[in-house]
Amino acid sequence: MAAEPMDTDIFGDDAEDELGEEIARADPDEIAQRTRMLENEVKVLRNETARLLHEHQSQKEKIKENNDKIKLNKQLPYLVANVVELLDMNAEEEPEEDGANIDLDAHRTGKCCVLKTSTRQTIFLPVPGLVEPEKLKPADLVGVNKDSYLILEALPAEFDSRVKAMEVDEKPTEEFTDVGGLDTQIQELARAAAHSHAVRRCNAISPRSLTATAAPERTFHYQAHLLSDSNSLCRCCPMLLSYA
């Protein structure tokens, strides 16, 4: 049994047949005119392709130049700064007077940033820098350029190296007798812990090492337990080591 011919044309041959019939019915002048139109269109498309290729090459050169500038400006060391505030800038709607001086910052829109550097300078940045403002929040630590103060990189949060050094898995073996020059501080801590009720009743100020590490709600029994185990006291009161 022979297969039935397909009623639908999936390859678009009908359109080609219609175009061929239209050309067959056209006179030579009309065909020549359409040929010239197609040649002009091809010429325009070629010019557009050449323009786009030239623009693409120039953009690649600009990107390479900007990457070199970023690499040059991101040389260490950075100037450390803290983000104070992030502000939304809106362009001024009032018309400006004609003149040679134009405030470019007045026309900027988007996020701007206020920084406080480690040199105690407060800097306003209309352009934050290489870090997106959406990724920043107040009190974040950032590294900025020493000259332009532009934000180059977001830095991790600060930490106390002494506290990090006390993060040990095993119980310390050091005792008070191994550290010299702390007799006065140990006596103050022992008195404040052994007579905590008297200290609270007299509203006396506890030693710095105790107030920095022991919460007010700690009871006499807990503080006495710390004194009975010097290893636990050293682990819970790393401020004592700062006196050595």
Short mmCIF file of C-alpha atoms in Angstrom, two decimals:
data_model
loop_
_atom_site.label_atom_id
_atom_site.label_comp_id
_atom_site.label_asym_id
_atom_site.label_seq_id
_atom_site.Cartn_x
_atom_site.Cartn_y
_atom_site.Cartn_z
CA MET A 1 0.00 0.00 0.00
CA ALA A 2 1.53 3.31 -1.10
CA ALA A 3 2.01 6.04 1.46
CA GLU A 4 -0.28 9.02 1.21
CA PRO A 5 1.43 12.32 0.29
CA MET A 6 1.79 14.86 3.08
CA ASP A 7 -0.71 17.71 2.96
CA THR A 8 1.41 20.11 5.01
CA ASP A 9 4.69 21.61 3.84
CA ILE A 10 7.09 21.62 6.79
CA PHE A 11 10.12 22.89 4.85
CA GLY A 12 8.60 26.06 3.46
CA ASP A 13 8.70 25.02 -0.18
CA ASP A 14 5.36 26.73 -0.82
CA ALA A 15 6.89 30.13 -0.01
CA GLU A 16 9.76 29.48 -2.41
CA ASP A 17 7.30 28.43 -5.11
CA GLU A 18 5.29 31.61 -4.59
CA LEU A 19 8.46 33.73 -4.80
CA GLY A 20 9.51 31.90 -7.97
CA GLU A 21 6.12 32.44 -9.54
CA GLU A 22 6.23 36.14 -8.57
CA ILE A 23 9.65 36.55 -10.17
CA ALA A 24 8.49 34.67 -13.24
CA ARG A 25 5.61 37.07 -13.66
CA ALA A 26 7.77 40.18 -13.12
CA ASP A 27 9.41 42.07 -16.00
CA PRO A 28 13.23 42.42 -16.27
CA ASP A 29 13.25 46.01 -15.01
CA GLU A 30 11.41 45.04 -11.82
CA ILE A 31 13.77 42.10 -11.28
CA ALA A 32 16.81 44.37 -11.72
CA GLN A 33 15.35 46.88 -9.28
CA ARG A 34 14.77 44.20 -6.66
CA THR A 35 18.30 42.92 -7.20
CA ARG A 36 19.75 46.38 -6.58
CA MET A 37 17.63 46.69 -3.42
CA LEU A 38 18.95 43.38 -2.13
CA GLU A 39 22.53 44.40 -2.92
CA ASN A 40 22.07 47.66 -1.05
CA GLU A 41 20.61 45.81 1.92
CA VAL A 42 23.53 43.37 1.95
CA LYS A 43 25.95 46.31 1.81
CA VAL A 44 24.22 47.99 4.77
CA LEU A 45 24.31 44.77 6.78
CA ARG A 46 28.01 44.31 6.03
CA ASN A 47 28.74 47.87 7.18
CA GLU A 48 26.75 47.26 10.36
CA THR A 49 28.67 44.03 10.98
CA ALA A 50 32.00 45.83 10.53
CA ARG A 51 30.88 48.61 12.89
CA LEU A 52 29.82 46.12 15.55
CA LEU A 53 33.11 44.24 15.25
CA HIS A 54 35.05 47.49 15.63
CA GLU A 55 32.95 48.48 18.66
CA HIS A 56 33.42 45.02 20.16
CA GLN A 57 37.20 45.31 19.78
CA SER A 58 37.26 48.78 21.34
CA GLN A 59 35.16 47.58 24.28
CA LYS A 60 37.55 44.67 24.81
CA GLU A 61 40.48 47.11 24.91
CA LYS A 62 38.62 49.31 27.43
CA ILE A 63 37.86 46.30 29.62
CA LYS A 64 41.52 45.24 29.53
CA GLU A 65 42.60 48.79 30.40
CA ASN A 66 40.14 48.99 33.29
CA ASN A 67 41.23 45.60 34.62
CA ASP A 68 44.85 46.79 34.58
CA LYS A 69 43.85 49.94 36.48
CA ILE A 70 41.91 47.88 39.05
CA LYS A 71 44.86 45.54 39.49
CA LEU A 72 47.16 48.53 39.96
CA ASN A 73 44.88 50.21 42.51
CA LYS A 74 44.23 47.00 44.45
CA GLN A 75 47.83 46.58 45.47
CA LEU A 76 48.27 45.86 49.16
CA PRO A 77 48.27 47.21 51.78
CA TYR A 78 44.72 48.58 51.99
CA LEU A 79 43.56 51.34 54.27
CA VAL A 80 41.07 49.82 56.71
CA ALA A 81 37.77 51.63 57.19
CA ASN A 82 34.32 51.05 58.66
CA VAL A 83 31.04 51.74 56.89
CA VAL A 84 29.20 54.43 58.85
CA GLU A 85 26.10 54.86 56.72
CA LEU A 86 24.66 54.11 53.28
CA LEU A 87 22.61 56.86 51.65
CA ASP A 88 20.32 57.08 48.62
CA MET A 89 21.24 59.95 46.32
CA ASN A 90 18.64 61.67 44.14
CA ALA A 91 19.54 64.09 41.38
CA GLU A 92 18.69 67.70 42.13
CA GLU A 93 15.54 68.78 40.35
CA GLU A 94 16.30 72.53 40.49
CA PRO A 95 17.84 73.85 37.27
CA GLU A 96 21.44 74.90 37.57
CA GLU A 97 22.77 78.26 36.52
CA ASP A 98 24.86 78.51 33.40
CA GLY A 99 28.54 78.59 34.10
CA ALA A 100 31.82 76.78 33.80
CA ASN A 101 31.60 75.06 37.21
CA ILE A 102 29.29 72.05 37.24
CA ASP A 103 28.81 69.83 40.28
CA LEU A 104 28.91 66.31 38.91
CA ASP A 105 28.02 64.78 42.27
CA ALA A 106 24.67 66.60 42.20
CA HIS A 107 23.66 64.59 39.11
CA ARG A 108 24.58 61.19 40.53
CA THR A 109 21.88 58.74 41.52
CA GLY A 110 21.97 55.51 43.49
CA LYS A 111 23.80 54.56 46.67
CA CYS A 112 26.55 56.58 48.29
CA CYS A 113 28.62 55.71 51.33
CA VAL A 114 30.11 57.36 54.41
CA LEU A 115 33.31 55.79 55.78
CA LYS A 116 35.42 56.24 58.88
CA THR A 117 39.01 55.20 58.28
CA SER A 118 41.56 53.87 60.74
CA THR A 119 43.30 57.27 60.49
CA ARG A 120 40.20 58.86 62.11
CA GLN A 121 39.00 60.49 58.90
CA THR A 122 35.34 60.57 57.88
CA ILE A 123 34.99 60.25 54.09
CA PHE A 124 31.91 60.69 51.89
CA LEU A 125 31.96 58.57 48.73
CA PRO A 126 29.46 59.44 45.97
CA VAL A 127 30.70 56.28 44.21
CA PRO A 128 31.30 53.44 46.71
CA GLY A 129 33.83 51.54 44.61
CA LEU A 130 34.24 47.93 43.48
CA VAL A 131 31.90 46.41 46.09
CA GLU A 132 28.17 46.61 45.39
CA PRO A 133 26.38 48.81 47.94
CA GLU A 134 23.67 46.18 48.38
CA LYS A 135 26.29 43.87 49.91
CA LEU A 136 27.36 46.44 52.50
CA LYS A 137 25.76 47.46 55.78
CA PRO A 138 26.76 49.86 58.56
CA ALA A 139 29.70 48.76 60.75
CA ASP A 140 31.13 46.52 58.00
CA LEU A 141 34.91 46.42 57.69
CA VAL A 142 36.25 47.31 54.23
CA GLY A 143 39.59 47.88 52.57
CA VAL A 144 39.87 51.18 50.67
CA ASN A 145 42.43 52.82 48.45
CA LYS A 146 44.87 55.04 50.33
CA ASP A 147 44.50 57.93 47.86
CA SER A 148 40.96 57.83 46.44
CA TYR A 149 39.32 56.03 49.43
CA LEU A 150 37.27 53.91 47.03
CA ILE A 151 36.13 50.60 48.50
CA LEU A 152 38.19 47.80 46.96
CA GLU A 153 37.21 44.78 49.03
CA ALA A 154 35.00 43.75 51.93
CA LEU A 155 37.11 42.48 54.82
CA PRO A 156 36.15 39.82 57.39
CA ALA A 157 34.99 40.93 60.82
CA GLU A 158 37.61 41.73 63.41
CA PHE A 159 38.36 39.31 66.22
CA ASP A 160 40.47 39.34 69.35
CA SER A 161 43.60 37.29 68.77
CA ARG A 162 43.78 36.45 72.49
CA VAL A 163 40.27 35.03 72.45
CA LYS A 164 41.06 32.99 69.35
CA ALA A 165 44.18 31.67 71.05
CA MET A 166 42.06 30.45 73.97
CA GLU A 167 39.83 28.34 71.71
CA VAL A 168 41.41 24.96 72.53
CA ASP A 169 39.88 21.52 72.53
CA GLU A 170 41.96 20.14 75.39
CA LYS A 171 41.96 21.37 78.95
CA PRO A 172 44.89 23.73 79.69
CA THR A 173 47.61 22.49 82.01
CA GLU A 174 48.98 25.92 82.97
CA GLU A 175 48.45 27.19 86.50
CA PHE A 176 48.78 30.54 88.23
CA THR A 177 52.17 29.48 89.53
CA ASP A 178 53.45 29.27 85.94
CA VAL A 179 52.77 32.96 85.31
CA GLY A 180 54.73 35.55 87.24
CA GLY A 181 53.77 39.06 88.23
CA LEU A 182 50.05 38.42 88.82
CA ASP A 183 49.96 38.11 92.60
CA THR A 184 48.01 41.32 93.10
CA GLN A 185 45.49 40.51 90.39
CA ILE A 186 44.97 36.97 91.68
CA GLN A 187 44.34 38.30 95.21
CA GLU A 188 41.83 40.85 93.91
CA LEU A 189 40.03 38.20 91.91
CA ALA A 190 39.96 35.77 94.85
CA ARG A 191 38.57 38.43 97.19
CA ALA A 192 35.93 39.54 94.71
CA ALA A 193 34.78 35.96 94.12
CA ALA A 194 34.95 34.78 97.75
CA HIS A 195 33.21 37.91 99.07
CA SER A 196 30.93 38.67 96.15
CA HIS A 197 27.95 39.37 98.44
CA ALA A 198 29.97 42.03 100.28
CA VAL A 199 31.13 43.54 96.99
CA ARG A 200 27.55 43.84 95.75
CA ARG A 201 26.31 45.21 99.09
CA CYS A 202 28.99 47.91 99.15
CA ASN A 203 28.55 48.70 95.42
CA ALA A 204 32.29 48.28 95.02
CA ILE A 205 33.87 48.01 91.58
CA SER A 206 35.20 44.54 90.86
CA PRO A 207 38.62 44.04 89.30
CA ARG A 208 38.80 44.57 85.56
CA SER A 209 39.58 40.94 84.86
CA LEU A 210 36.47 39.77 86.73
CA THR A 211 34.04 42.36 85.41
CA ALA A 212 35.19 41.72 81.84
CA THR A 213 34.51 38.01 81.97
CA ALA A 214 32.03 37.22 84.77
CA ALA A 215 28.39 38.19 84.35
CA PRO A 216 26.60 39.88 87.30
CA GLU A 217 24.21 36.97 87.71
CA ARG A 218 27.02 34.53 88.55
CA THR A 219 26.57 33.16 92.07
CA PHE A 220 29.12 32.78 94.85
CA HIS A 221 29.28 28.99 94.34
CA TYR A 222 30.12 29.35 90.65
CA GLN A 223 32.87 31.89 91.32
CA ALA A 224 34.29 29.78 94.14
CA HIS A 225 34.35 26.80 91.77
CA LEU A 226 36.39 28.84 89.30
CA LEU A 227 38.90 29.72 92.00
CA SER A 228 39.20 26.09 93.03
CA ASP A 229 40.25 25.14 89.48
CA SER A 230 42.89 27.50 88.16
CA ASN A 231 42.74 25.89 84.70
CA SER A 232 39.06 26.74 84.37
CA LEU A 233 39.75 30.26 85.63
CA CYS A 234 42.46 30.80 83.03
CA ARG A 235 40.15 29.50 80.32
CA CYS A 236 37.23 31.68 81.38
CA CYS A 237 39.30 34.81 82.15
CA PRO A 238 41.76 35.35 79.28
CA MET A 239 42.05 39.02 80.31
CA LEU A 240 44.36 37.91 83.12
CA LEU A 241 47.01 37.05 80.57
CA SER A 242 47.10 40.64 79.35
CA TYR A 243 48.77 41.71 82.61
CA ALA A 244 51.78 39.46 82.03
#
